Amino acid sequence: MKLYGYFRSSASYRLRIALALKNISHENAYIHLLRNGGEQLAAEFRKLNPQALVPILDDDGTLLIQSMAIIEYLEETHPQPPILPKTPAERARVRGLAQVIACEIHPLNNLRVLKYLGKEMNQPEEARNQWYHHWVALGLEALEGLLAGHPRTGRFCHGDTPTLADICLVPQIFNAQRLKCPLDAYPTVMRIFDNCMTLPAFDSTQPMKQADAE
Ligand SMILES: N[C@@H](CCC(=O)N[C@@H](CS)C(=O)NCC(=O)O)C(=O)O
């Protein structure tokens, strides 16, 4: 397998965690999202993914896009250890928690959105940061409400083994910390983040430990 990603990309980090949890070996292709105007926008990369986004995964010639779909693919092709629980209700809870991040926070704060706010909408850095902080706060407040005191919340978002929800949570917190979002109001989220970071699959795959980190 070959993972096309970028060290700071949180969607790429999700895949790195999933691959590590499932102990799936892979090689890396590094796509620098800023260099030369963004290597993801180059014609060569667009041939692989017309969406011009990382990550993508090449599994023996099968090109897969969208981190959540790819993680579900890995779950189906490499079921052990599972990153989704057993029952439909539990699986729906985990997917729901994951989607609070992957569908409601992340797309609004993606590089191309922030670039558009700056270039096309003439918004200064301060306004772009305010935008970023607003959507992170709204999403994490909801996540805290969904996790705190819930009977199935454990050491991790759902129980005591990591799931898809944790795979989405950790990269989002890394991004929030980098953009200096206040996180004190989310003690359950941060407790789970700290628990995840004790595991090599989350720690060794973090952005600054990647070969393309700078
Ligand atoms: N929903 C997509 C999001 C992918 C995505 O937004 N990737 C970002 C990095 S985290 C990207 O490639 N951004 C490039 C850009 O905005 O130009 C997924 O989960 O794979």
CSV table of N, CA and C in Angstrom, one decimal, residues 113-123 128:
chain,number,residue,atom,x,y,z
A,113,VAL,N,-10.4,26.4,2.2
A,113,VAL,CA,-11.4,27.3,2.7
A,113,VAL,C,-10.7,28.5,3.3
A,114,LEU,N,-9.7,28.3,4.1
A,114,LEU,CA,-9.0,29.4,4.7
A,114,LEU,C,-8.3,30.3,3.6
A,115,LYS,N,-7.8,29.6,2.6
A,115,LYS,CA,-7.2,30.4,1.5
A,115,LYS,C,-8.2,31.2,0.8
A,116,TYR,N,-9.4,30.7,0.6
A,116,TYR,CA,-10.5,31.4,-0.1
A,116,TYR,C,-10.9,32.6,0.7
A,117,LEU,N,-11.0,32.4,2.0
A,117,LEU,CA,-11.4,33.5,2.9
A,117,LEU,C,-10.4,34.7,2.7
A,118,GLY,N,-9.2,34.3,2.6
A,118,GLY,CA,-8.1,35.3,2.5
A,118,GLY,C,-8.1,36.0,1.2
A,119,LYS,N,-7.9,35.1,0.1
A,119,LYS,CA,-7.7,35.7,-1.2
A,119,LYS,C,-9.0,36.2,-1.8
A,120,GLU,N,-10.0,35.4,-1.9
A,120,GLU,CA,-11.2,35.9,-2.6
A,120,GLU,C,-12.1,36.8,-1.8
A,121,MET,N,-12.1,36.5,-0.5
A,121,MET,CA,-13.0,37.3,0.4
A,121,MET,C,-12.3,38.4,1.1
A,122,ASN,N,-11.0,38.5,0.9
A,122,ASN,CA,-10.2,39.6,1.5
A,122,ASN,C,-10.2,39.7,3.0
A,123,GLN,N,-10.4,38.5,3.6
A,123,GLN,CA,-10.4,38.5,5.1
A,123,GLN,C,-9.0,38.4,5.7
A,128,ARG,N,-9.6,35.2,9.8
A,128,ARG,CA,-9.5,33.8,9.4
A,128,ARG,C,-9.3,33.0,10.7
